[in-house]
Structure formats: C-alpha cells, structure tokens
C-alpha cells in the first residue's frame, strides 16, 4: 500500500487535547471529593479549585445516536470543561461551574436522560450488544437491562442503599458485558450442549483434530464414520463455552434450551480484599424477550433482602458471605 | 415492516430509564432486524462474517446478517485514554457517523468505540479519522485498545498517571493494536490506584495498577479540620483491616508501616490521609471474563508487586510489557489467553525467562520488588 497517510496510520489518540488547561494543570493536585447529590460530585484541589462532575446515565449498551453525541458536545461547550466516558458505558460532564449546575440538570431531564449512579446507589448498567449487533447472543442483554432499570429506577437517584450496586448483563459465555464481575450479573447460558451435524462437518473439510483442540475440557470425541470423521460431544464434560461452535459454525449449533443465569457478588476493585468473580445464584431462568418478569422479580427480591438486612457499606457479595449462601438459597425456595 | 408493527421495539422505547431503542430510532440502524430478532428470540446476525476489509489488517470487520438484511461492516475506533472526550471530538464523531455510518456510535465495554457502515465506506472513514488524529484497531487476535481510568487528572486517589502510562503503551505498541498477530486477544488497562476502576484485575489480560510502597501520608492540619467537621478517629481506626492505625492520646494518629496493607481504605474515608510518596505500579496479568479456555473466567495474577515510576518515565514498564507479549507469543498454544498461559507455564518461569533476557532486574535491583 503506497499512499500519503498509509493505512493503518499508526495513530494513538492523545488524551491531552481533550482536556482543557485548568484541569490538566491540576493533575495530582486533588485533595478530596464529596457527593453533592446522586450523580453530582465535587473534587477539591489543594489550591481551592472546585471541579463539579455530573454523571449521566446512558441507555444500556452504550448506543448513542449522532444527535445525542452533539447534545453532549453542546452541554460540554455551554456548561462544562470537558467530558469523559466511564468504564461502565456512562458519561460524565466534568468541570461544571456551581452557578450553572441547576440549569444543566434541568436540561438533562428535559432531554430524557438521567443523572445519578454515584456512591451508594444503583450505578450505570453495563452490557454487551445483544441481538442488536452480535451473532453469539443467547439473550438480549440491552432489553433485559432496560426493563430491570425501569423497575429499579428509583435506586439510581438516592444514596440509600447499603453500598454501591452494579448490575451488568452479558448475552453469552464470552461475557463481553462483564456480568461475571458485577454485584448482580445476568448471564446468557445454554442448558443443553452443542449439536453436531456429521454430514455438514465432513463436507466443510474442517480438521477434526484442530476442532478437538479448541475444546477446553476434552469433551469432543473422535467419531469414525463410513464417509469421514466427525466428533461426538460428551455432554457430561461439556461446559457450554461455545468454543467448538466458533471454530466450526458451519456444522455445530447450540441447543434450543437457553436462558439467563443470575450471578451475585462480583467485585473489581482491590480496596476491600481482592477482586473476585460473581457466584451463580440462579443457574437458569427463561428469558424470552420482553417476558422478563421472573428474572426481574428475582433481582428485586435480592436487592430488597440486601437493603433490609445488610450493614452499612456492605456490598451484596459480602452480605451473602456473612449470612451464608446456602441459608439465602433456602430463603429463595 | 411498518413502524407501528414494531411491537417490542415500541415497548422498549417507553419506561423511565433512558432507552437504547430511542437512540437507535434516531439513527439509520435497521430496527426491523432487532424487532425480528426479539420476536424470534435469536439474533439475526450469523456466523461466518469475520472476513475482514482487504486494506485493513485490523480495526474493522464484517458482521454477517440473515436475509433480507445486508451484511454490515464495523470499524473500531481507539478511544483517547482515560475516556476523555471533549466537545470537538464528540462533534467530529457525530459528523462522521452521519456522513459515513449508521448515524450512531457504540461505546463498547472493552473501551473502544464502534461505528457500523457499508463495507465501501470503511476506508474513506478511516482516512477521515486519521486526518483528525484518531485511528482504528483492536480487533481479532491482537492487542486490544489500551484503556485507563481518569487517573490523577481528576481523582485524588490516583497514584500513577494512568492516562499517560496507557497512552505511552498505546503509542509504543500501536503496531500490535493494528496488525493482529498474537496467539489470542490481549486486553490491556492501566488503573491509577487499587480501586481499579478500569478493571485490570478481572477484565483485562495484561495491565498495571498504581500502588505505593511506603506508608500513607497524614496531613496533620487537614486531620484537625476533618475531626472538627465531625470525622471520627475511632471509626477511621476501625475500618483498617490490618489494625495498623494507632490513635495517640493527643488526637494524632500513627500508621504502622509494617502491618499496613496499602489497601487505601483509610485514604478513601479521610481526606487528610494521602497515598504514600514511593510510587509505582503492580504488574497484573491473566484476568478474563469469558467462559472459554481451560480455566474459564478468572481474576488476574500479580506478576511483579512493585515497579517504580519516577517522573513519568515508563521505559522499564514498556520494555517488560513488550517482552512479556513476546514470551507469550513464543510459548503459548494456539488460542491461549494470557491467563491460561501463565497458569500452565508458571508465574516463576515467566519471571525467570524475563530475568534471563535481561529485561527484568533482579529482585531489589532498580527498585523492583
């Protein structure tokens, strides 16, 4: 490829150009932050400079139309120094002058976006593409989270939870949405294992040993047939990870019994102990699109119990550790 | 399909929480496909669309769709580190999404930004992005986009300048981000402190977390103000998991350096306590979310607990980062994520190999712990 710029051009974007001077020159000078109200917090620098940030809750999945991007840009121009996307698909307007805060909040509300999700509240939901763009999705994570958040909406706008609550949803075992690491994670799962079409596998010409090497648990057994070699899946060993399906999509498909699992108690930060993954509390709940009442009911029950009985500062995983997972499972029955 | 027939999509546009459907309605996204997918309880996208764009080794791809919908191309745009997006960049993205793509953007969970468009539009869009200082990358078996938390730019906890370190790594390893040639994907992040907002310990294969080696620093004057404003010293001492905070009779406190775990819980509660001054990063490898590979989802392992950082000089970190990628590339099995590789190969052996290569100083040398 010979052209002026070259493709790929090898450009790593420079974050510095996104940040105006007053913020950049105070790097490392911050002393404390305070929560003013849900979604609004103020950082204080050692020279007395105040930086108010407003956390906007974006729709699940991080989809933004170009008009919304322009709206965010206009709010930054009119009310803030700059903006940043959070690691949970939310957006923060950084550096809002105190005098303009009320005006900005009014305008956000008028445009149907929400402010909230800080400290001891329900945080921005995080999820993958779901059916919107992805071929692997078992469940439609964005619509599930949209309906969960509709029901728990009050939670984003108060600080009355015992601790922060993060809900994530991932549509398939690849876990792009990170349900396995959230306080409450909704995971797309297959109950029955992969089905192999011997005829199509032989016709596709995929090397069977190559295919078998992709199975992490050795559940694919070689199967000699008159017209070629196929594989047989040992369903007792299979962990439903879909690795074989991704290697030979022509010949393997997953079974039809699919739904959601709920995992609880994941945590990313290392402040209170070590990071940990969530444990599965409900291993299978049907999740036919928009018929999510069962799923949402179980999440609501969990949140209610946690709110009623957790000690202040106790995340949902710590709470279940303290009262006992088996004890809590009995309560579910 | 008429708009009025989209029953489920219409239902999702209602409700109190902001809806993704409202955003997609405002764009050129084919919502009929989403409606059909919801009604059939299955995505309308199908396998076999991974074929890439001829001119681009990485950063773009094709997603195949069932008929009557056309296959879609996507580009993955590298985000500025720290997630910082000023008004000009947002307007530029909106403009390009309108002109070349489906008039919407997807903030992906891994940190990149995706646009969906016709295959023919990919190269013109990439050229336009390049003209404005942005680029694509982060697909396939390569280095995925390097992300960070906001770091000390707007956070009092930030021990290292996460955005600066992530941008340094991103510049130095831009080739690996744009030419996928590793055994599997490798997600990288830098977190400024142990709160780990960018999820180095769980989501990312390879990353660095800001840590300090000495004891937290106590600002006596500020402590006085904090106590006068109602802060409880006994409560502060109570939250320390190692019981390292000792209260002195004159209203002062002492943090015992030997028992302190540097967990920063006290720093989070009391603004008079600051992270220590001997700063550096912990090197963490092997986290992953996906239920794939022999280990399934796993949190990462700490490879080196302290690599010193002085005056934002990240050369040693960059050297180690690159050497480790090469080591993994050399010894990994096909499609083996870093987490599975380190568990199989052994953490000690990784360190030994890096020491033999001369990249990693001996324990204690150059301040490495």
XYZ file of C-alpha atoms in Angstrom:
702
model
C 0.000 0.000 0.000
C 1.567 3.257 -1.014
C -0.408 6.344 -0.222
C 0.086 9.644 1.534
C -1.089 8.684 5.014
C -0.705 4.940 4.913
C -3.244 2.515 6.228
C -3.197 1.707 9.057
C -1.794 5.052 10.015
C -0.464 4.115 13.456
C -2.028 6.963 15.401
C -2.653 6.601 19.129
C -5.075 9.368 20.109
C -3.738 11.960 22.519
C -5.938 12.353 25.586
C -4.336 15.679 26.456
C -6.071 17.530 23.667
C -9.456 16.540 25.159
C -8.658 18.195 28.485
C -8.567 21.981 28.935
C -5.716 23.636 30.827
C -7.407 24.294 34.179
C -7.963 20.570 34.605
C -4.723 19.264 33.118
C -2.508 21.530 35.192
C -4.124 20.232 38.384
C -3.109 16.648 37.681
C -2.207 15.096 41.027
C -3.331 18.165 42.961
C -6.709 16.881 44.087
C -7.342 16.517 47.785
C -10.860 15.198 48.290
C -14.233 14.697 46.715
C -17.756 14.977 48.072
C -21.080 13.751 46.779
C -23.435 16.697 46.473
C -26.461 14.691 45.355
C -26.859 11.417 43.442
C -24.967 11.815 40.191
C -23.228 15.046 41.145
C -19.881 15.154 42.921
C -17.256 17.761 43.565
C -13.492 17.376 43.583
C -11.427 19.879 45.525
C -7.834 20.743 44.576
C -5.173 21.898 47.039
C -5.371 25.455 45.635
C -9.102 25.625 46.366
C -10.208 24.944 42.775
C -13.504 23.089 42.623
C -14.425 20.670 39.877
C -18.029 19.530 39.754
C -18.817 16.461 37.694
C -22.269 15.358 36.592
C -22.685 11.664 35.841
C -25.210 10.978 33.108
C -26.806 7.562 32.912
C -26.787 6.456 29.317
C -29.065 3.854 27.728
C -27.964 0.244 28.288
C -25.410 -0.995 25.770
C -23.713 2.336 25.161
C -25.658 3.166 21.993
C -25.704 6.852 21.213
C -27.190 8.482 18.145
C -25.162 11.180 16.471
C -27.706 13.746 17.636
C -27.119 12.670 21.251
C -23.365 12.997 20.720
C -23.971 16.559 19.511
C -26.154 17.204 22.533
C -23.360 16.032 24.856
C -20.920 18.227 22.945
C -23.226 21.221 23.329
C -23.594 20.627 27.070
C -19.809 20.487 27.388
C -19.465 23.763 25.465
C -22.147 25.520 27.482
C -21.810 24.055 30.944
C -18.571 22.131 31.452
C -14.846 21.967 30.790
C -14.817 18.547 29.155
C -16.433 15.119 29.237
C -15.419 11.520 29.677
C -16.925 8.151 29.089
C -16.763 5.992 32.179
C -15.609 2.397 32.169
C -19.260 1.358 32.635
C -20.628 2.946 29.440
C -21.796 6.064 31.233
C -20.756 9.644 30.572
C -19.531 12.390 32.863
C -19.611 16.130 32.268
C -16.531 17.380 34.081
C -15.951 20.889 35.396
C -19.457 22.337 35.702
C -19.497 25.777 37.386
C -21.709 25.706 40.526
C -23.821 28.599 39.225
C -24.874 26.658 36.118
C -25.475 23.270 37.749
C -29.242 23.619 38.294
C -29.736 24.795 34.724
C -27.778 21.835 33.357
C -29.721 19.327 35.459
C -32.996 20.780 34.183
C -31.830 20.491 30.619
C -30.682 16.877 31.063
C -34.073 15.963 32.495
C -35.837 17.715 29.633
C -33.938 15.558 27.132
C -34.954 12.281 28.764
C -31.535 11.366 30.091
C -30.978 10.657 33.765
C -28.405 11.835 36.280
C -27.339 9.513 39.062
C -25.442 6.351 39.777
C -22.810 7.505 42.247
C -21.766 6.160 45.658
C -24.425 4.067 47.438
C -26.858 3.912 44.578
C -27.601 1.776 41.573
C -24.836 2.514 39.076
C -24.865 2.740 35.291
C -25.817 -0.667 33.863
C -23.244 -2.287 31.609
C -23.992 -4.801 28.886
C -22.992 -6.164 25.528
C -24.651 -5.710 22.124
C -27.149 -8.493 22.488
C -29.325 -9.044 19.439
C -28.542 -5.547 18.206
C -25.231 -6.446 16.587
C -23.979 -9.840 17.721
C -24.200 -13.337 16.302
C -23.321 -15.061 19.602
C -26.033 -13.576 21.802
C -28.134 -16.084 23.731
C -30.218 -13.438 25.457
C -30.809 -9.836 24.514
C -28.857 -8.088 27.237
C -29.836 -4.458 26.400
C -33.593 -5.073 26.583
C -33.244 -7.056 29.829
C -31.234 -4.283 31.446
C -33.594 -1.627 30.155
C -36.515 -3.348 31.866
C -34.532 -4.083 35.044
C -33.514 -0.433 35.253
C -37.092 0.743 34.627
C -38.182 -1.264 37.657
C -35.252 -0.251 39.886
C -35.087 3.314 38.571
C -35.524 4.944 41.994
C -32.262 3.284 43.017
C -30.164 5.489 40.735
C -31.476 8.648 42.338
C -30.946 8.062 46.027
C -27.953 7.153 48.169
C -29.916 4.886 50.497
C -28.501 1.519 49.512
C -26.071 -0.066 51.999
C -23.299 0.232 49.362
C -22.915 0.676 45.636
C -24.846 -1.692 43.379
C -23.653 -2.526 39.887
C -25.750 -4.615 37.534
C -24.270 -5.942 34.301
C -25.597 -8.284 31.665
C -23.746 -10.405 29.151
C -25.509 -12.173 26.342
C -23.337 -15.267 26.021
C -20.484 -17.175 27.684
C -17.956 -14.767 26.137
C -19.051 -12.291 28.805
C -18.308 -9.087 26.915
C -20.843 -7.388 29.168
C -18.984 -8.463 32.283
C -21.909 -9.988 34.185
C -19.435 -12.305 35.878
C -17.837 -9.398 37.713
C -20.854 -7.302 38.766
C -22.700 -7.202 42.070
C -25.601 -8.702 40.174
C -24.763 -10.224 36.824
C -27.190 -11.539 34.247
C -25.510 -14.166 32.101
C -26.758 -15.729 28.888
C -26.397 -19.507 29.206
C -27.102 -22.646 27.226
C -28.552 -25.541 29.159
C -28.196 -28.257 26.542
C -24.941 -28.789 24.727
C -23.804 -28.303 21.142
C -25.298 -30.400 18.357
C -23.044 -31.652 15.609
C -24.192 -32.284 12.084
C -21.900 -35.101 10.936
C -22.741 -34.559 7.291
C -22.001 -30.836 7.329
C -18.843 -31.265 9.384
C -17.423 -33.789 6.935
C -18.460 -31.646 3.980
C -16.915 -28.492 5.492
C -13.470 -30.088 5.491
C -12.585 -28.779 8.952
C -9.701 -30.706 10.504
C -11.339 -32.682 13.292
C -8.201 -32.731 15.458
C -7.938 -28.951 15.104
C -11.571 -28.665 16.198
C -10.987 -31.012 19.128
C -8.004 -28.938 20.284
C -10.346 -25.993 20.850
C -12.396 -27.805 23.485
C -11.027 -26.761 26.883
C -12.311 -29.866 28.674
C -11.714 -32.546 26.075
C -15.397 -33.257 25.559
C -15.154 -33.749 21.791
C -14.517 -37.406 20.950
C -13.375 -38.572 17.545
C -16.055 -40.474 15.700
C -15.187 -42.574 12.641
C -17.985 -42.762 10.083
C -18.054 -44.564 6.719
C -17.652 -41.340 4.742
C -15.296 -39.439 7.028
C -14.518 -38.386 10.573
C -16.837 -36.427 12.860
C -16.967 -35.625 16.562
C -19.275 -36.649 19.355
C -19.892 -34.301 22.275
C -19.627 -35.739 25.790
C -22.400 -33.705 27.380
C -21.338 -34.594 30.925
C -17.947 -32.987 30.359
C -19.119 -30.074 28.181
C -19.115 -26.688 29.915
C -21.210 -24.934 27.209
C -18.434 -22.481 26.410
C -19.234 -22.381 22.647
C -15.562 -22.712 21.607
C -16.384 -25.565 19.200
C -19.257 -23.596 17.731
C -16.980 -20.652 16.983
C -14.406 -22.957 15.355
C -16.909 -24.822 13.177
C -20.000 -22.629 12.835
C -20.898 -24.462 9.636
C -21.534 -27.761 11.377
C -22.198 -27.116 15.063
C -25.060 -25.263 16.651
C -26.094 -24.838 20.244
C -29.234 -26.424 21.634
C -32.514 -24.628 21.999
C -32.813 -24.564 25.798
C -31.258 -21.218 26.533
C -31.895 -18.509 29.058
C -30.315 -16.420 31.751
C -28.416 -17.175 34.924
C -28.011 -14.727 37.788
C -24.601 -14.434 39.388
C -24.051 -12.386 42.521
C -21.202 -10.792 44.389
C -18.553 -9.927 41.830
C -16.169 -7.084 42.516
C -13.406 -5.450 40.543
C -11.582 -3.206 42.959
C -8.931 -4.340 45.390
C -9.728 -1.983 48.256
C -11.731 -4.398 50.379
C -9.741 -7.547 49.815
C -9.100 -8.898 46.359
C -11.125 -8.694 43.157
C -13.469 -11.611 42.815
C -15.872 -13.117 40.366
C -19.571 -13.478 40.974
C -21.120 -16.773 42.090
C -24.119 -18.195 40.311
C -27.244 -17.991 42.456
C -29.884 -18.941 39.884
C -28.498 -21.231 37.237
C -31.376 -20.988 34.785
C -34.260 -18.588 34.242
C -36.072 -18.483 30.898
C -35.572 -15.131 29.163
C -37.937 -14.916 26.212
C -37.655 -11.288 25.003
C -39.673 -8.792 27.000
C -41.098 -11.573 29.138
C -38.608 -10.912 31.887
C -40.890 -10.713 34.931
C -39.449 -13.812 36.582
C -35.883 -12.579 36.094
C -36.643 -9.066 37.314
C -38.615 -10.410 40.272
C -35.634 -12.449 41.427
C -33.330 -9.449 41.142
C -35.795 -7.286 43.050
C -36.063 -9.874 45.813
C -32.277 -9.980 46.120
C -31.988 -6.197 46.275
C -34.829 -5.940 48.821
C -33.255 -8.519 51.130
C -29.872 -6.844 50.841
C -31.327 -3.404 51.606
C -33.256 -4.717 54.565
C -30.500 -6.688 56.253
C -27.066 -5.534 55.123
C -24.895 -3.454 57.417
C -23.796 -0.056 56.048
C -21.028 -0.328 53.495
C -21.632 -3.999 52.784
C -21.682 -4.928 49.100
C -24.131 -7.636 48.102
C -21.443 -10.337 47.874
C -20.101 -9.541 51.339
C -23.657 -9.617 52.657
C -24.239 -13.114 51.265
C -20.862 -14.238 52.605
C -21.901 -13.096 56.055
C -25.384 -14.578 56.203
C -24.403 -17.662 54.243
C -25.141 -18.533 50.623
C -26.875 -21.786 51.490
C -29.014 -20.039 54.069
C -30.021 -17.472 51.469
C -30.768 -20.200 48.929
C -33.196 -21.725 51.428
C -34.957 -18.381 51.641
C -35.387 -18.364 47.885
C -37.379 -21.581 47.973
C -42.147 -3.695 8.460
C -44.099 -0.561 9.326
C -43.084 1.366 12.407
C -46.450 0.612 14.011
C -45.801 -3.117 13.748
C -42.662 -2.985 15.828
C -44.448 -4.043 18.989
C -41.465 -4.937 21.134
C -39.292 -2.081 19.984
C -42.111 0.337 20.780
C -42.495 -1.208 24.205
C -38.752 -0.771 24.862
C -38.897 2.895 23.889
C -41.150 3.553 26.891
C -40.270 3.488 30.558
C -38.404 5.719 32.953
C -34.842 4.707 32.212
C -33.224 6.087 29.015
C -33.804 3.598 26.223
C -31.333 2.223 23.693
C -34.193 1.967 21.217
C -34.788 5.719 21.360
C -31.161 6.237 20.350
C -31.380 3.696 17.542
C -34.666 5.186 16.289
C -32.779 8.447 15.913
C -30.245 6.724 13.646
C -30.176 4.668 10.461
C -29.969 1.365 12.320
C -32.382 -1.229 10.826
C -34.695 -1.624 13.800
C -36.756 -4.174 11.912
C -33.882 -6.577 12.344
C -33.910 -6.004 16.091
C -37.684 -6.478 16.252
C -37.465 -9.708 14.269
C -34.671 -10.922 16.499
C -36.642 -10.178 19.651
C -39.725 -11.911 18.297
C -37.752 -14.966 17.240
C -35.674 -14.971 20.452
C -32.457 -15.102 18.477
C -30.098 -12.669 16.861
C -30.418 -12.040 13.141
C -26.657 -11.909 12.861
C -24.963 -15.149 11.896
C -21.528 -16.709 11.908
C -19.182 -16.558 9.008
C -18.917 -12.819 8.658
C -15.453 -12.488 10.107
C -13.776 -11.826 6.758
C -12.042 -8.509 7.059
C -11.506 -5.493 4.858
C -8.689 -6.177 2.385
C -6.708 -2.978 3.003
C -7.007 -3.083 6.782
C -5.279 -5.838 8.762
C -7.232 -4.926 11.898
C -9.670 -2.393 13.252
C -12.579 -3.311 11.025
C -14.617 -6.375 10.244
C -17.842 -7.687 8.818
C -20.859 -8.968 10.686
C -22.985 -11.275 8.561
C -26.764 -10.924 8.712
C -29.566 -13.188 7.645
C -31.515 -12.181 4.583
C -33.155 -9.815 3.700
C -30.661 -7.687 5.616
C -27.273 -6.854 4.189
C -24.007 -7.777 5.903
C -22.583 -4.905 7.882
C -19.073 -3.650 8.294
C -17.879 -2.111 11.516
C -14.845 -0.100 12.499
C -13.448 0.001 15.989
C -12.028 3.387 16.928
C -9.321 3.670 19.590
C -10.521 5.938 22.411
C -8.375 8.608 23.990
C -7.062 7.118 27.259
C -8.991 7.871 30.414
C -12.165 8.012 28.344
C -11.670 11.754 27.907
C -13.855 13.078 25.118
C -14.064 16.799 24.569
C -16.791 18.584 22.637
C -14.745 18.764 19.423
C -14.110 15.022 19.337
C -17.759 14.277 20.094
C -18.886 16.573 17.298
C -16.370 15.020 14.924
C -17.627 11.520 15.747
C -21.243 12.634 15.295
C -20.376 14.178 11.974
C -18.537 11.116 10.690
C -21.278 8.786 11.947
C -23.787 10.821 9.935
C -21.714 11.007 6.792
C -20.233 7.521 6.600
C -22.045 5.259 9.062
C -25.460 4.480 10.503
C -25.600 7.738 12.484
C -24.946 6.077 15.802
C -21.946 5.049 17.838
C -21.489 2.176 20.250
C -19.384 2.626 23.366
C -18.127 -0.936 23.673
C -17.491 -2.477 27.090
C -13.829 -3.095 26.238
C -13.206 0.636 25.792
C -13.296 1.095 22.015
C -15.958 2.969 20.042
C -17.702 1.203 17.182
C -19.436 2.533 14.104
C -21.494 0.417 11.706
C -21.428 1.168 7.996
C -21.321 -0.120 4.438
C -18.168 -2.008 3.504
C -17.244 0.530 0.807
C -17.312 3.371 3.319
C -14.707 1.861 5.661
C -11.554 3.159 4.016
C -12.893 6.716 3.430
C -13.997 6.817 7.086
C -10.628 5.603 8.345
C -8.815 8.213 6.259
C -11.062 10.920 7.646
C -10.458 9.695 11.212
C -6.699 9.713 10.590
C -6.868 13.289 9.367
C -8.323 14.236 12.754
C -5.835 12.341 14.904
C -7.928 9.242 15.538
C -7.352 5.725 14.312
C -8.844 2.252 14.266
C -7.599 -1.019 15.732
C -8.392 -3.520 18.443
C -9.906 -6.467 16.592
C -9.001 -10.129 16.271
C -6.040 -11.850 17.874
C -4.139 -8.695 18.595
C -3.615 -6.165 21.273
C -6.967 -4.610 22.082
C -7.311 -0.906 22.773
C -5.453 0.236 25.858
C -7.744 1.921 28.347
C -7.267 3.630 31.672
C -9.191 5.313 34.433
C -9.193 9.113 34.638
C -6.209 8.926 36.984
C -4.860 11.906 38.916
C -6.218 14.291 36.278
C -9.496 14.354 38.217
C -9.091 11.946 41.117
C -7.353 12.317 44.442
C -6.577 8.604 44.692
C -4.526 8.336 41.502
C -1.066 7.077 42.404
C 0.287 6.934 38.858
C -0.779 8.976 35.867
C -2.865 6.210 34.337
C -3.804 8.083 31.167
C -0.172 8.981 30.476
C 1.062 5.408 31.013
C -1.733 3.955 28.884
C -1.032 6.446 26.089
C 2.695 5.647 26.296
C 1.951 1.935 25.909
C -0.587 2.664 23.179
C 1.967 4.648 21.153
C 4.734 2.127 21.626
C 2.574 -0.883 20.784
C 0.337 0.678 18.147
C 1.505 -1.954 15.640
C 0.188 -4.802 17.767
C -3.141 -2.974 18.032
C -3.474 -2.616 14.278
C -1.881 -5.834 12.995
C -3.443 -8.760 14.911
C -0.647 -11.333 15.168
C -0.727 -12.666 18.722
C -1.927 -16.109 19.931
C -5.232 -14.629 21.124
C -6.693 -11.287 22.072
C -4.939 -9.315 24.782
C -6.870 -6.632 26.622
C -4.835 -4.047 28.449
C -5.674 -1.407 31.010
C -3.968 0.878 33.473
C -5.596 1.815 36.774
C -4.370 4.702 38.867
C -4.980 3.012 42.211
C -6.287 -0.098 43.886
C -9.912 0.867 43.327
C -9.131 -0.472 39.863
C -11.872 1.387 38.014
C -10.563 0.135 34.660
C -10.725 -3.490 35.829
C -7.107 -4.583 35.360
C -7.563 -7.355 37.885
C -10.616 -9.009 36.374
C -11.460 -7.996 32.833
C -8.042 -7.342 31.380
C -5.375 -9.813 30.333
C -2.481 -7.535 30.995
C -2.195 -4.315 32.901
C -0.794 -2.137 35.608
C -2.267 -0.802 38.831
C -0.871 2.215 40.655
C 0.494 1.291 44.105
C 2.828 2.798 46.684
C 5.456 1.177 48.884
C 5.824 3.462 51.887
C 3.099 4.238 54.405
C 0.186 6.581 53.700
C 0.993 10.210 54.474
C -1.025 12.020 57.152
C -1.618 15.750 56.816
C -1.919 16.900 60.463
C -3.596 20.248 59.742
C -6.189 18.687 57.486
C -6.785 15.909 60.022
C -7.581 18.543 62.622
C -10.110 20.175 60.291
C -11.620 16.811 59.450
C -12.093 15.914 63.122
C -13.602 19.320 63.843
C -16.049 18.799 60.974
C -17.283 15.613 62.629
C -14.847 12.943 61.429
C -14.436 10.076 63.873
C -10.857 8.970 64.550
C -12.046 5.802 66.280
C -14.191 4.984 63.256
C -11.213 5.606 60.995
C -9.028 3.247 63.018
C -11.864 0.699 62.955
C -12.052 0.416 59.175
C -8.378 -0.559 58.814
C -8.400 -4.292 58.010
C -4.887 -4.733 59.416
C -5.456 -2.624 62.549
C -2.434 -0.554 61.518
C -3.872 2.816 62.587
C -2.919 3.664 66.139
C -4.561 6.628 67.870
C -2.295 8.754 70.022
C -3.599 10.486 73.161
C -3.047 13.987 71.722
C -5.561 13.424 68.913
C -2.924 12.407 66.422
C -2.678 9.085 64.639
C 0.144 6.838 63.552
C 0.060 4.340 60.700
C 2.250 1.320 61.317
C 4.181 0.688 58.106
C 4.824 -2.969 58.854
C 1.206 -4.031 59.271
C -0.334 -1.608 56.731
C -1.581 -3.421 53.633
C -1.641 -0.298 51.435
C -5.300 -1.036 50.706
C -6.192 2.678 50.746
C -9.404 2.205 52.692
C -8.383 4.935 55.138
C -7.452 7.180 52.203
C -11.000 6.785 50.909
C -12.571 7.688 54.247
C -10.388 10.549 55.450
C -9.129 13.256 53.066
C -6.239 14.002 55.461
C -4.604 10.684 54.605
C -2.907 10.542 51.223
C -1.223 7.677 49.350
C 2.497 7.337 50.075
C 5.226 9.011 48.047
C 7.237 5.972 46.870
C 5.020 5.320 43.878
C 4.949 2.674 41.208
C 2.781 0.067 39.573
C 1.876 -3.543 40.237
C 2.017 -5.717 37.140
C -1.067 -7.897 36.840
C -1.675 -10.459 34.111
C -4.258 -13.018 33.202
C -7.720 -11.716 34.037
C -10.582 -12.676 31.769
C -14.359 -12.743 31.815
C -15.174 -15.315 29.174
C -16.122 -18.882 29.946
C -13.562 -20.172 27.462
C -10.221 -21.915 27.768
C -9.210 -24.431 30.445
C -9.603 -22.000 33.353
C -12.841 -20.252 32.429
C -13.303 -16.768 33.863
C -10.577 -15.801 36.298
C -9.099 -12.811 38.104
C -5.537 -11.932 37.188
C -2.299 -12.860 38.963
C 0.186 -10.309 40.253
C 3.417 -10.873 38.330
C 5.504 -8.156 39.978
C 4.164 -6.342 43.000
C 6.145 -3.140 42.535
C 7.774 -1.483 39.547
C 8.915 2.028 40.439
C 7.691 5.010 38.407
C 9.595 8.281 38.662
C 8.888 11.469 36.716
C 6.500 9.654 34.384
C 9.359 7.603 32.920
C 7.659 4.427 31.734
C 10.537 2.853 29.788
C 11.025 -0.139 32.100
C 7.282 -0.836 32.139
C 7.145 -0.644 28.348
C 10.139 -2.983 27.992
C 8.576 -5.543 30.309
C 5.208 -5.216 28.621
C 6.705 -5.915 25.218
C 8.962 -8.711 26.452
C 6.030 -10.452 28.077
C 3.948 -10.231 24.899
C 6.840 -11.807 23.004
C 7.233 -14.540 25.603
C 3.542 -15.331 25.395
C 3.684 -15.275 21.606
C 6.609 -17.710 21.654
C 5.348 -20.264 24.150
C 1.552 -20.036 24.024
C -0.604 -22.683 22.440
C -2.957 -21.610 19.706
C -5.853 -19.535 21.052
C -4.465 -19.499 24.581
C -5.333 -16.399 26.576
C -2.657 -14.941 28.847
C -4.417 -16.193 31.982
C -4.408 -19.799 30.819
C -0.826 -19.431 29.573
C 0.518 -18.133 32.874
C -1.243 -20.866 34.857
C 0.178 -23.564 32.550
C 3.631 -22.084 32.039
C 4.074 -20.952 35.628
C 4.499 -17.479 37.047
C 8.000 -18.181 38.327
C 9.108 -19.434 34.945
C 7.774 -16.302 33.271
C 9.805 -14.162 35.668
C 12.863 -16.352 35.205
C 12.670 -16.050 31.423
C 12.346 -12.276 31.672
C 15.371 -12.142 34.010
C 17.443 -14.323 31.681
C 16.565 -11.999 28.809
C 17.856 -9.154 30.944
C 14.620 -7.156 30.740
C 13.602 -7.689 34.334
C 16.080 -6.579 37.001
C 16.803 -8.976 39.889
C 14.570 -8.615 42.912
C 15.616 -5.444 44.682
C 17.561 -4.163 41.658
C 16.427 -0.818 40.231
C 13.841 -0.631 42.992
C 11.839 -3.571 41.625
C 10.151 -5.525 44.398
